[in-house]
Coordinates of C-alpha atoms in Angstrom, one line a residue:
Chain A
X1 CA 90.2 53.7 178.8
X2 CA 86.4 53.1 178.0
X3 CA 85.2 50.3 180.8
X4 CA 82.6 48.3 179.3
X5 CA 79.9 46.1 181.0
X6 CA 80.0 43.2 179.6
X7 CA 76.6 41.2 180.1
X8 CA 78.6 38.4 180.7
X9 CA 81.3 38.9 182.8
X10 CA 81.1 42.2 184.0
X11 CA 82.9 45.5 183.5
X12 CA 86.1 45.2 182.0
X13 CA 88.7 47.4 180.0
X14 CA 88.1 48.4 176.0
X15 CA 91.3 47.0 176.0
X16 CA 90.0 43.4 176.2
X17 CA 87.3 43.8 173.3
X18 CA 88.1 44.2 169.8
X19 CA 86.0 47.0 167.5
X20 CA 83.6 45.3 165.2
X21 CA 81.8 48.4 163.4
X22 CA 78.1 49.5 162.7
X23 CA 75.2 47.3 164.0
X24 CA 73.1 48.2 161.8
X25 CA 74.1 47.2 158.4
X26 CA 71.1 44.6 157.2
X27 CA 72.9 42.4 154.1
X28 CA 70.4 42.3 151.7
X29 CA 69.3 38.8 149.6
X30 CA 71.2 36.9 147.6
X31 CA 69.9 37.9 144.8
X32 CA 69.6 41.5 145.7
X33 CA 71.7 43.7 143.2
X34 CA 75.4 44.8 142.5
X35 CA 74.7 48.1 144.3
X36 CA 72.5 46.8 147.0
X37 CA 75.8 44.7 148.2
X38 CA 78.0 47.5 147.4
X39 CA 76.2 49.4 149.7
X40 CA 75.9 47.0 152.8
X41 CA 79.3 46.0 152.2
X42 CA 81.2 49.5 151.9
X43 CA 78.7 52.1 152.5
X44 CA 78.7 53.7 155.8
X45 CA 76.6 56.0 157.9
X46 CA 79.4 57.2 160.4
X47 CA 77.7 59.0 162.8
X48 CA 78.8 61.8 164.9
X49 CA 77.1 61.0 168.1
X50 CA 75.1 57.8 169.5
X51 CA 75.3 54.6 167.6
X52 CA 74.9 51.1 167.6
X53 CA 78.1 49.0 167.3
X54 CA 79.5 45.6 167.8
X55 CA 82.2 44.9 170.1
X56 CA 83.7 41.4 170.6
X57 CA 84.9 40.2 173.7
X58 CA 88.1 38.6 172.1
X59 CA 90.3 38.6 175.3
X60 CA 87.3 37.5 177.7
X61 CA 84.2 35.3 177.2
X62 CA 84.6 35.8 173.2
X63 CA 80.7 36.6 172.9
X64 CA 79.9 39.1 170.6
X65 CA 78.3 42.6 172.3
X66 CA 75.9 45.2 170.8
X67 CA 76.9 48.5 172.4
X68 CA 75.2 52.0 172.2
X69 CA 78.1 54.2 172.3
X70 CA 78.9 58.4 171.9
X71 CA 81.5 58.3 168.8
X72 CA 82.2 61.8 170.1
X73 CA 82.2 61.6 174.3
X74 CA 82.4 57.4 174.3
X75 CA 79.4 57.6 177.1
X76 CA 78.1 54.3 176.5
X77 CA 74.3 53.7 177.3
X78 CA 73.6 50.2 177.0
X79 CA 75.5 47.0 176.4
X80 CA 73.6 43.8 175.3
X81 CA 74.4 40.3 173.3
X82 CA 74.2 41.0 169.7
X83 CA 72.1 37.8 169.6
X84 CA 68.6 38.3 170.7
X85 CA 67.6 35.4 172.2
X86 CA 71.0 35.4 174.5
X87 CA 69.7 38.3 175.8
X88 CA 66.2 36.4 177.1
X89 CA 68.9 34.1 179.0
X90 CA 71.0 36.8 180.7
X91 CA 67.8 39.0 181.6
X92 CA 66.4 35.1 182.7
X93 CA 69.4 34.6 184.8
X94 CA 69.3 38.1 186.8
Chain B
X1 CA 102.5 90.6 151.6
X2 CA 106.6 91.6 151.9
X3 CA 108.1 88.8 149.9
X4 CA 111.1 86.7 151.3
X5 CA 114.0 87.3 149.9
X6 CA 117.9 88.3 151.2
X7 CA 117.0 92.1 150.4
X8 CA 114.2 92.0 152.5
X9 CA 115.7 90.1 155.4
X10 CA 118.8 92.6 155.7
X11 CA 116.2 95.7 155.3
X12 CA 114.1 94.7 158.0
X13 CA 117.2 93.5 160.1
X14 CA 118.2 97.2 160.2
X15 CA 114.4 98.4 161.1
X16 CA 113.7 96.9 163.9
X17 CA 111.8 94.5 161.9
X18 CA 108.6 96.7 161.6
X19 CA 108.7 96.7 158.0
X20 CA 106.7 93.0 157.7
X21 CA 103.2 93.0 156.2
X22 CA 100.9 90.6 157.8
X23 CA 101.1 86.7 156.1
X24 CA 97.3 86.4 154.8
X25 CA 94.4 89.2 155.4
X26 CA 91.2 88.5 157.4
X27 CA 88.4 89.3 154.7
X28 CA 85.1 89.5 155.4
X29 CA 83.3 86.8 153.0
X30 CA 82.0 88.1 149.9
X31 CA 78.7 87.1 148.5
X32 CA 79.7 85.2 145.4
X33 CA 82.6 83.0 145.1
X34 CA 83.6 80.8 141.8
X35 CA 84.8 78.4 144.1
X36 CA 84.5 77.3 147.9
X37 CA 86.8 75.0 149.1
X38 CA 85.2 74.2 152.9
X39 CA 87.8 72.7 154.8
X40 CA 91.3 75.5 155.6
X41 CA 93.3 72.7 156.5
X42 CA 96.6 71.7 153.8
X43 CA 94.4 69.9 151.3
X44 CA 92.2 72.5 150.9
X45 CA 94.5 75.4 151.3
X46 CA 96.7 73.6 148.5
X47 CA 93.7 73.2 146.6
X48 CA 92.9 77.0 146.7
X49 CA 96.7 77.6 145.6
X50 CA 96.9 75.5 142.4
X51 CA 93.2 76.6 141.2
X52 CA 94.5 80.4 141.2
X53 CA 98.3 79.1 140.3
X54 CA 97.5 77.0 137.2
X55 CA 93.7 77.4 136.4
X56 CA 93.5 81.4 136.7
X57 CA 90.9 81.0 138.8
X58 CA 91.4 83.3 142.1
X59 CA 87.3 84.4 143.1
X60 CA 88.1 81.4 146.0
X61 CA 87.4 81.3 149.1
X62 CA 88.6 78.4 152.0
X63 CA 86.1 78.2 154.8
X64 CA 87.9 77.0 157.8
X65 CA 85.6 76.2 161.1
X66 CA 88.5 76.6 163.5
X67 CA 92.1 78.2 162.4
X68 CA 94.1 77.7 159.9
X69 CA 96.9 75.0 160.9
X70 CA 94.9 73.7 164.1
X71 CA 93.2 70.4 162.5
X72 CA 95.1 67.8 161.0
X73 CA 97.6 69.9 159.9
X74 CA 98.8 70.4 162.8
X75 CA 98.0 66.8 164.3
X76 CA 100.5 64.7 162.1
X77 CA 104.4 63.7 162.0
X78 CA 105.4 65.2 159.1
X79 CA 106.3 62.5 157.6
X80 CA 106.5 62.4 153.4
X81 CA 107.6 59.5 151.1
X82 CA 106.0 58.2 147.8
X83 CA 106.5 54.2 148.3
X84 CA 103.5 53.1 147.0
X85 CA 102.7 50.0 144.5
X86 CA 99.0 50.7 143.1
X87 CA 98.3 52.2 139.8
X88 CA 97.5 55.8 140.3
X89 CA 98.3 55.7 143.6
X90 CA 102.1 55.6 142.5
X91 CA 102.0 58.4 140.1
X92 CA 99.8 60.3 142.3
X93 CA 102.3 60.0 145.1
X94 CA 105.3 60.5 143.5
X95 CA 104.1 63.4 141.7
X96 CA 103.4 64.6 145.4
X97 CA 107.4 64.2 146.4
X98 CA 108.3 65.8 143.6
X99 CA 106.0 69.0 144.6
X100 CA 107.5 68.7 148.1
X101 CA 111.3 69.0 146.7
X102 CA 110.2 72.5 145.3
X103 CA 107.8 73.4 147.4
X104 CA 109.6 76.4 149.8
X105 CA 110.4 78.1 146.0
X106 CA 107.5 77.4 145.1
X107 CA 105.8 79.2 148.3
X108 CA 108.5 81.9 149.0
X109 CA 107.9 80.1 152.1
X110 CA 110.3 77.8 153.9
X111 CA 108.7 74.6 154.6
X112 CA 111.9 73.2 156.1
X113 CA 111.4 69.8 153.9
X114 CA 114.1 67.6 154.5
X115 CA 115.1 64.8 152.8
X116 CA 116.7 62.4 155.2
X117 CA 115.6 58.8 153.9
X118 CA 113.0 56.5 155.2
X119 CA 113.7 53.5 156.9
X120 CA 111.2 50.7 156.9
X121 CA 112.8 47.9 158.8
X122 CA 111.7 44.2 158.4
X123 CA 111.9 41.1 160.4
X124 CA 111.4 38.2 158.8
X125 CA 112.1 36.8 154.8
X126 CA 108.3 36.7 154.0
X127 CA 108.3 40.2 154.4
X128 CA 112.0 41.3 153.1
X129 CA 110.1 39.6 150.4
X130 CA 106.7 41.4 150.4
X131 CA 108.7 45.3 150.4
X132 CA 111.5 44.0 148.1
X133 CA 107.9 43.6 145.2
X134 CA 107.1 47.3 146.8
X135 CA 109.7 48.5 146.7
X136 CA 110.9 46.8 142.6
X137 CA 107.1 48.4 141.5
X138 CA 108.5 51.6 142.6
X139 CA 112.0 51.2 141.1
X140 CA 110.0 50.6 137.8
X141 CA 108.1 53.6 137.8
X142 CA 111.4 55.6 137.9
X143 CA 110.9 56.3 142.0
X144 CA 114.2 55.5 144.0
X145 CA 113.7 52.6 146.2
X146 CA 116.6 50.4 147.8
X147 CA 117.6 47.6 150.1
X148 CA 119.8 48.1 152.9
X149 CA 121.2 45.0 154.4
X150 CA 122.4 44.6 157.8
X151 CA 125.5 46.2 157.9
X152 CA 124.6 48.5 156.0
X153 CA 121.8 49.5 158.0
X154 CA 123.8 49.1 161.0
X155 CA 126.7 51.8 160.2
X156 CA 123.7 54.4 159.1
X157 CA 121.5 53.8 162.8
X158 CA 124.0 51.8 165.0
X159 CA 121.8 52.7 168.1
X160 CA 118.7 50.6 167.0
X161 CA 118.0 47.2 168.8
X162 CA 119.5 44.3 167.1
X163 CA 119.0 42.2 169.3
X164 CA 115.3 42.1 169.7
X165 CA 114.4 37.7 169.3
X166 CA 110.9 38.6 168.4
X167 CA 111.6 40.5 165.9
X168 CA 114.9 40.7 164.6
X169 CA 115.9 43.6 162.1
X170 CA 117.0 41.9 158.9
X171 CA 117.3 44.8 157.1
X172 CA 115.3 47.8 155.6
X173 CA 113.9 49.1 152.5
X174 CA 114.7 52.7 152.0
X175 CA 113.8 55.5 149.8
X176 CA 116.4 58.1 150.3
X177 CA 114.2 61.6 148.8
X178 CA 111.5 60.3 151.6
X179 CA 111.6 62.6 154.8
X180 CA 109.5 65.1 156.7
X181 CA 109.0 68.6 156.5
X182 CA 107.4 71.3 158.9
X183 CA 103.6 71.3 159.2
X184 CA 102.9 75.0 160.2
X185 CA 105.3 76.0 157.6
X186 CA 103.2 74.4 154.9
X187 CA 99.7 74.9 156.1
X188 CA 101.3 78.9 156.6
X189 CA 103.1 78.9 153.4
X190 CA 100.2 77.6 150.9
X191 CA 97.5 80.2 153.2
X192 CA 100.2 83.3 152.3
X193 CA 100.8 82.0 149.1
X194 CA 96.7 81.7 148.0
X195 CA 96.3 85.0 150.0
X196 CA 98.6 86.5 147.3
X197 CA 97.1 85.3 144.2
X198 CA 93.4 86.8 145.3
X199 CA 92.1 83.6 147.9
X200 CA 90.2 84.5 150.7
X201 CA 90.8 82.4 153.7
X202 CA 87.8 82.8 156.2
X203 CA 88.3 81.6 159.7
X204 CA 86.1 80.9 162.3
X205 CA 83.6 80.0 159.4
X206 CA 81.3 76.6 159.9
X207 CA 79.4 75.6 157.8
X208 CA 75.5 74.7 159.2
X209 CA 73.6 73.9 155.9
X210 CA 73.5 74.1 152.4
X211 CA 70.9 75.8 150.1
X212 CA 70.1 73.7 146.7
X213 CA 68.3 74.3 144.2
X214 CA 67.2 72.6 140.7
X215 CA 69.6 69.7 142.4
X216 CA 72.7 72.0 142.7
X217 CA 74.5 73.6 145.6
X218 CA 73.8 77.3 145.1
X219 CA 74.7 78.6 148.3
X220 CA 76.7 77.7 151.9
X221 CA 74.9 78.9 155.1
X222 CA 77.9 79.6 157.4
X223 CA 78.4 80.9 160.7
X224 CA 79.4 84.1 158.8
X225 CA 76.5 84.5 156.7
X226 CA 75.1 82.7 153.4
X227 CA 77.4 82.5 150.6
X228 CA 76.9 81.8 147.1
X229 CA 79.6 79.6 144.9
X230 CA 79.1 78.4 141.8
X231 CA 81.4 75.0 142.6
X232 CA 81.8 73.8 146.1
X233 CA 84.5 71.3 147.1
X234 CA 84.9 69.0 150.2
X235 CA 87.8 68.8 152.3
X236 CA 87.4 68.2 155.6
X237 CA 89.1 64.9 156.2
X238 CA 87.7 63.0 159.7
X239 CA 84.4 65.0 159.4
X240 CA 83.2 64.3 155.5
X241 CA 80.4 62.2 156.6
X242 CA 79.0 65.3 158.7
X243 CA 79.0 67.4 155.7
X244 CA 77.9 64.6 153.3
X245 CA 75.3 63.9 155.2
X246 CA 74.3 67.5 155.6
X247 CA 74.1 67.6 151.7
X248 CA 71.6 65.2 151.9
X249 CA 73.7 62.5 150.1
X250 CA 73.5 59.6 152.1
X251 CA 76.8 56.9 153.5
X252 CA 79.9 56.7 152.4
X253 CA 82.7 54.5 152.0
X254 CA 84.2 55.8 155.1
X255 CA 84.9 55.5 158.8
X256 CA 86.5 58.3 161.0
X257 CA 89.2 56.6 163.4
X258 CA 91.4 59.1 165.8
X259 CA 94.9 58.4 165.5
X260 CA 97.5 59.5 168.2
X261 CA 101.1 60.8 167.9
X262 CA 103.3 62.3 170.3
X263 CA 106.1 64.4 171.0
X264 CA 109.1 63.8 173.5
X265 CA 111.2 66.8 175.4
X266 CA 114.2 67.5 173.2
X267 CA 117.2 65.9 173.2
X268 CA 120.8 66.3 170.9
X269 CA 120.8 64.8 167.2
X270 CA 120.1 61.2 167.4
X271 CA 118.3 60.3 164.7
X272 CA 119.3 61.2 161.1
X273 CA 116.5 59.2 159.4
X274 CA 112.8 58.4 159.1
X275 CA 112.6 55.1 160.9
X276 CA 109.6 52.8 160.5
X277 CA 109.1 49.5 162.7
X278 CA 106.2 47.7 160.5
X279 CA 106.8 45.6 157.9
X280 CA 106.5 42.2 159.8
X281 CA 106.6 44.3 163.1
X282 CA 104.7 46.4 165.4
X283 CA 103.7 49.4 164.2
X284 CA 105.5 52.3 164.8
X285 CA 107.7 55.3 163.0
X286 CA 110.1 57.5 164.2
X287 CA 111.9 60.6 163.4
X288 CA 113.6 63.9 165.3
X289 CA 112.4 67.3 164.4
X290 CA 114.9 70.1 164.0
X291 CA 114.1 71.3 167.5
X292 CA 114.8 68.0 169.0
X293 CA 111.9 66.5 170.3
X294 CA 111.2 62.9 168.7
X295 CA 108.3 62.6 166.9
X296 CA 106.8 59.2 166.9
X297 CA 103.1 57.6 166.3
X298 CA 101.5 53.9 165.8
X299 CA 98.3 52.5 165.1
X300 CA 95.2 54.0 165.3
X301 CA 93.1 53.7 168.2
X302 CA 91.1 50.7 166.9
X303 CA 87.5 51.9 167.3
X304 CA 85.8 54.6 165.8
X305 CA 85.8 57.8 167.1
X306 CA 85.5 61.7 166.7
X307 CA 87.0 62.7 170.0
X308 CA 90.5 64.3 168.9
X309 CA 92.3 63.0 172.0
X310 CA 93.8 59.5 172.4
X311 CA 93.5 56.6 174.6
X312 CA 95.6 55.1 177.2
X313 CA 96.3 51.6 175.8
X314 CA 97.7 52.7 172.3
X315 CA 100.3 55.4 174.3
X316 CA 101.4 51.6 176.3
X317 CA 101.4 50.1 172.6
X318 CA 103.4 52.9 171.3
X319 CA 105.8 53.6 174.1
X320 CA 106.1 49.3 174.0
X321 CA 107.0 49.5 170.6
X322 CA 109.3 52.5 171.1
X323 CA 111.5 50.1 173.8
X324 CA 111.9 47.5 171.4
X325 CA 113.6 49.4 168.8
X326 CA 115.1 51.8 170.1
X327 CA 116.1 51.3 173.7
X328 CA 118.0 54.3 174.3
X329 CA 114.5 56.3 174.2
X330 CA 113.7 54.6 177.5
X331 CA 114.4 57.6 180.3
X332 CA 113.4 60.3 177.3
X333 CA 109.9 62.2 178.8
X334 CA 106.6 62.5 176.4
X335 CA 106.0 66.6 176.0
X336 CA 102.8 66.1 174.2
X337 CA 100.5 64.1 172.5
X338 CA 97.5 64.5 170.7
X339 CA 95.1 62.4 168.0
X340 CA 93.7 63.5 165.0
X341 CA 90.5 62.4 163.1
X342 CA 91.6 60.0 160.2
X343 CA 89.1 59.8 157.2
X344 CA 89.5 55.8 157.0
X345 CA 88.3 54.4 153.5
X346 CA 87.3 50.7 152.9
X347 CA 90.2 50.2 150.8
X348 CA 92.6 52.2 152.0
X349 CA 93.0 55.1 149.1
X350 CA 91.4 58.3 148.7
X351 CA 88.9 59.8 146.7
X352 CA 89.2 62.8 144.2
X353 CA 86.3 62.4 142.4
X354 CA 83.0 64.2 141.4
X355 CA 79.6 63.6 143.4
X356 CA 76.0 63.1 142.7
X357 CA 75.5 67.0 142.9
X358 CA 77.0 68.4 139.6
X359 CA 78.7 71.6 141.2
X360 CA 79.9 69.6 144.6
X361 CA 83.9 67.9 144.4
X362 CA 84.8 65.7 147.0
X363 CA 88.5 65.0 148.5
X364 CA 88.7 62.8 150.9
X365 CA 89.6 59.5 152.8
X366 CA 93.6 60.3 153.6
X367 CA 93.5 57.5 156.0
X368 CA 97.1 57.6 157.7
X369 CA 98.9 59.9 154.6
X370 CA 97.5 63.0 154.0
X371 CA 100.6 64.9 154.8
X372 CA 102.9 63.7 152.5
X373 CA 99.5 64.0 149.8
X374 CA 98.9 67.4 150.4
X375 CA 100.4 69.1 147.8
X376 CA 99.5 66.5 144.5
X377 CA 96.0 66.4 146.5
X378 CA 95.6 70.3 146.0
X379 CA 97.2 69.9 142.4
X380 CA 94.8 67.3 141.2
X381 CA 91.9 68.6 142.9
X382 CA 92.0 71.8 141.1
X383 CA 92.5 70.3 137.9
X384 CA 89.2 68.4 138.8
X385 CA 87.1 71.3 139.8
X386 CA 88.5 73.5 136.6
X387 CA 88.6 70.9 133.9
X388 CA 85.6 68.9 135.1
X389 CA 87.2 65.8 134.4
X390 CA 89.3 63.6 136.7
X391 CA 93.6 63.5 135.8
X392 CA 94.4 60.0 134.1
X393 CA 96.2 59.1 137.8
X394 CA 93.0 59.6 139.9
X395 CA 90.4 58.3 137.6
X396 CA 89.8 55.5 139.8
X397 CA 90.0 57.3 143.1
X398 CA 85.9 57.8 143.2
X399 CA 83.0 56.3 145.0
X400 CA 82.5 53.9 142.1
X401 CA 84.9 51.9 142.3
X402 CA 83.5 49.5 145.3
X403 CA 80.6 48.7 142.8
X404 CA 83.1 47.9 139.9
X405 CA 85.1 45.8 142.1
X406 CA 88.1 48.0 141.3
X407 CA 89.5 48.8 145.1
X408 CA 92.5 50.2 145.5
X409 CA 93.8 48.1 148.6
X410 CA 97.8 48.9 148.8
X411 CA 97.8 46.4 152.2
X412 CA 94.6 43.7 150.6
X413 CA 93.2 43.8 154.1
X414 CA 89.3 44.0 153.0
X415 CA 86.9 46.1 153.3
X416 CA 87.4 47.3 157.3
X417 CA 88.3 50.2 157.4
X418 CA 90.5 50.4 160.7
X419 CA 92.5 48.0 159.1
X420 CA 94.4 50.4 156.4
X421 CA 97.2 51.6 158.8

């Protein structure tokens, strides 16, 4: 079982979070090109190590989580909104 | 290599069996190969086979990091059927069945294929409906495909739970030439079989790098040493990405998910078929290997991962699933269990296709059924790499397709790529 620490409610069990995938991807513009969106869309860097990924908390608070996580060891480093200025109000309300 | 045959059996029976040569040699890698197929495990043995079987081409070697049988090959449950609805993917699998029914002759090697029928049960009319379209697509491409109602279904596997209010069995859709066969058997039996025709398997051989020049591959730096092939081909399953990106060529259309599947002590004949609870189910298939032990798996472990062991909360899924059906399994104890890392694609198919690099072939994204792909995957794989020109039933199966909106979705469940169990 991977625990993680949600910013919200604390540390719970992978089991309550769903896997949302790479935290990285940037969706280009609108009018960006076919291959630009095929890219975003499909492409993938699947890394062998540290990444960044989105988790949701679908059986708990139901806030989306940015997690830096070991695809190899699942060590996870750090756990934070995915919405920046969340984070401001969890750091505010340490 | 002493081939297999009654004449040898009964000469070696009287000698004490010393008489056996061993199944593949251990060559030292040569400096120049025609071909390198990196990746030992079924799809790239198979691969190796065909291109010296039906292309004449036998200076090959297979680099293997590990040994030969000890990835996915020996990390799956055996379990081979062609029931697919896709163009190409249809053909492709049914040709693969059809390699499986003469595959031990084929060999020399006995890969204990058996086929015992595969039993997809459903639970509820939308999706009787949804498998009867499968399963009518397949009937029209000349595969067998059939309905089983609830008696009938009930006098082949009286022991399953029919009384589950969840889920109640309704029926099942079956393909009888569906089954499994033995995994070391046919990771053994296509090594021997390459080793034969002039293959050399190298074990214990990672690859670190590549060297390229004027925008081609010319030579693989290994853990043995450099060597030089004039075409290199990819199969490596969970760990593409590593070498793709180790090419230099960027993402791909992949994500590697660890999928778990387990083995129970063994017990007397209780299951005749291939049993599947997940069409409008859980997810979950069953069968009994000719030891004994059950052999049963279910989803993947949800989040991406390279770690080739499993998690806690799918074994509770599985063995949860397990109760449902099949009560009877309840005091039976797990043996083993183990995960392998699954090459999910964001449609769901595979790829055979050429790459940006002229002399590089890739052949990858098996998602849950590279076992029962193995042998069509080697076939058409080969044809690729000799003929330089993709087989009619994997023209599609290539990294273009995403752009040209022509996915090859068998389940329609988008482009996530844990999704395509």
């Amino acid at each position: 079982m991977i625990r993680i620490n949600c910013p919200y409610c604390g540390e719970r069990d992978h089991s309550e979070f769903s896997y949302g995938g790479d935290a990285t991807i940037k969706y280009p513009s609108l009018d960006s090109s076919e291959k630009e969106w095929t890219e975003a869309i499909f492409f993938r860097k699947n890394i062998k190590g540290f990444q960044l990924e989105t988790w949701h908390h679908t059986n708990g608070c139901r806030m989306w989580l940015k997690i830096e996580r070991s695809t190899v060891t699942h060590e996870i480093r750090s756990v934070k909104p995915c919405h920046p200025d969340l984070q401001k109000v969890v750091e505010n309300n340490k | 290599m002493t081939k297999f045959n009654a004449w040898n059996v009964i000469k070696n029976g009287l000698n004490g069996q010393s008489y056996w040569t061993r199944q593949w040699r251990d060559p030292e890698p040569k400096k120049n190969y025609d071909v390198i197929i990196i990746g030992g495990g079924l799809h790239g043995l198979a691969t190796a086979y065909y291109l010296a079987k039906n292309h004449n081409i036998k200076n090959v070697a297979v680099l293997e990091k590990g040994w030969i049988g000890g990835g996915n090959a020996g990390r799956n449950t055996t379990i081979v059927r062609s029931n697919y609805m896709m163009p190409g993917n249809h053909e492709f699998y049914e040709h693969s069945l059809k390699l499986w029914e003469n595959l031990s002759h084929d060999l020399n090697y006995n890969v204990m294929f058996s086929q015992r029928a595969h039993v997809s049960l459903f639970h509820s009319p939308g999706a009787k409906d949804s498998v009867s379209r499968t399963y009518n697509i397949m009937r029209l491409h000349g595969t067998d495909a059939e309905l089983w109602d609830l008696k009938k279904l009930k006098k082949k596997i009286p022991h399953l739970n029919y009384n589950n209010s969840r889920f109640p069995i309704l029926g099942a859709a079956v393909q009888k030439r569906a089954g499994n066969a033995r995994h070391d058997a046919v990771a053994w039996g296509y090594a021997r079989a390459a080793d034969t025709l002039g293959v050399d398997i190298l074990q214990n051989c990672e690859v670190t790098g590549f060297t390229r020049t004027n925008g081609m591959i010319e030579s693989v730096q290994t853990s043995r040493g450099i060597i030089k092939g004039k075409k290199i081909g990819f199969a490596v399953a969970g760990n593409t990405s590593v070498l793709w990106q180790m090419a230099e060529l960027g993402n791909l259309p992949i994500e590697s998910h660890k999928l778990q599947a387990f083995v129970s002590e063994a017990v007397k004949p209780l299951l005749d078929q291939v049993v599947v609870y997940g069409v409008g189910g859980a997810h979950f298939y069953i069968s009994q290997s000719d030891k004994g032990s059950m052999v049963f798996g279910g989803d993947l472990d949800w989040y991406k991962s390279y770690a080739q062991r499993g998690n806690l909360p799918m074994v509770q899924d599985v063995a949860e699933a397990a109760m449902a059906i099949f009560p009877s399994l309840g005091r039976i104890r797990l043996l083993r269990h183990w995960a392998g890392v699954m090459d999910m694609t964001m449609d769901g198919s595979f790829f055979i296709c050429k790459t940006p690099i002229s002399n590089l072939y890739l052949n990858a994204g098996w998602n849950y059924g590279g076992f029962k792909a193995s042998p069509a995957s080697g076939w058409y794989f080969a044809d690729l790499i000799a003929n330089e020109n993709p087989h009619n039933y994997v023209q599609n199966h290539n990294l273009e397709r995403f752009e040209k909106g022509i996915n090859i979705d068998e389940r329609g469940a988008g482009p996530d790529p844990k999704l395509h169990g």
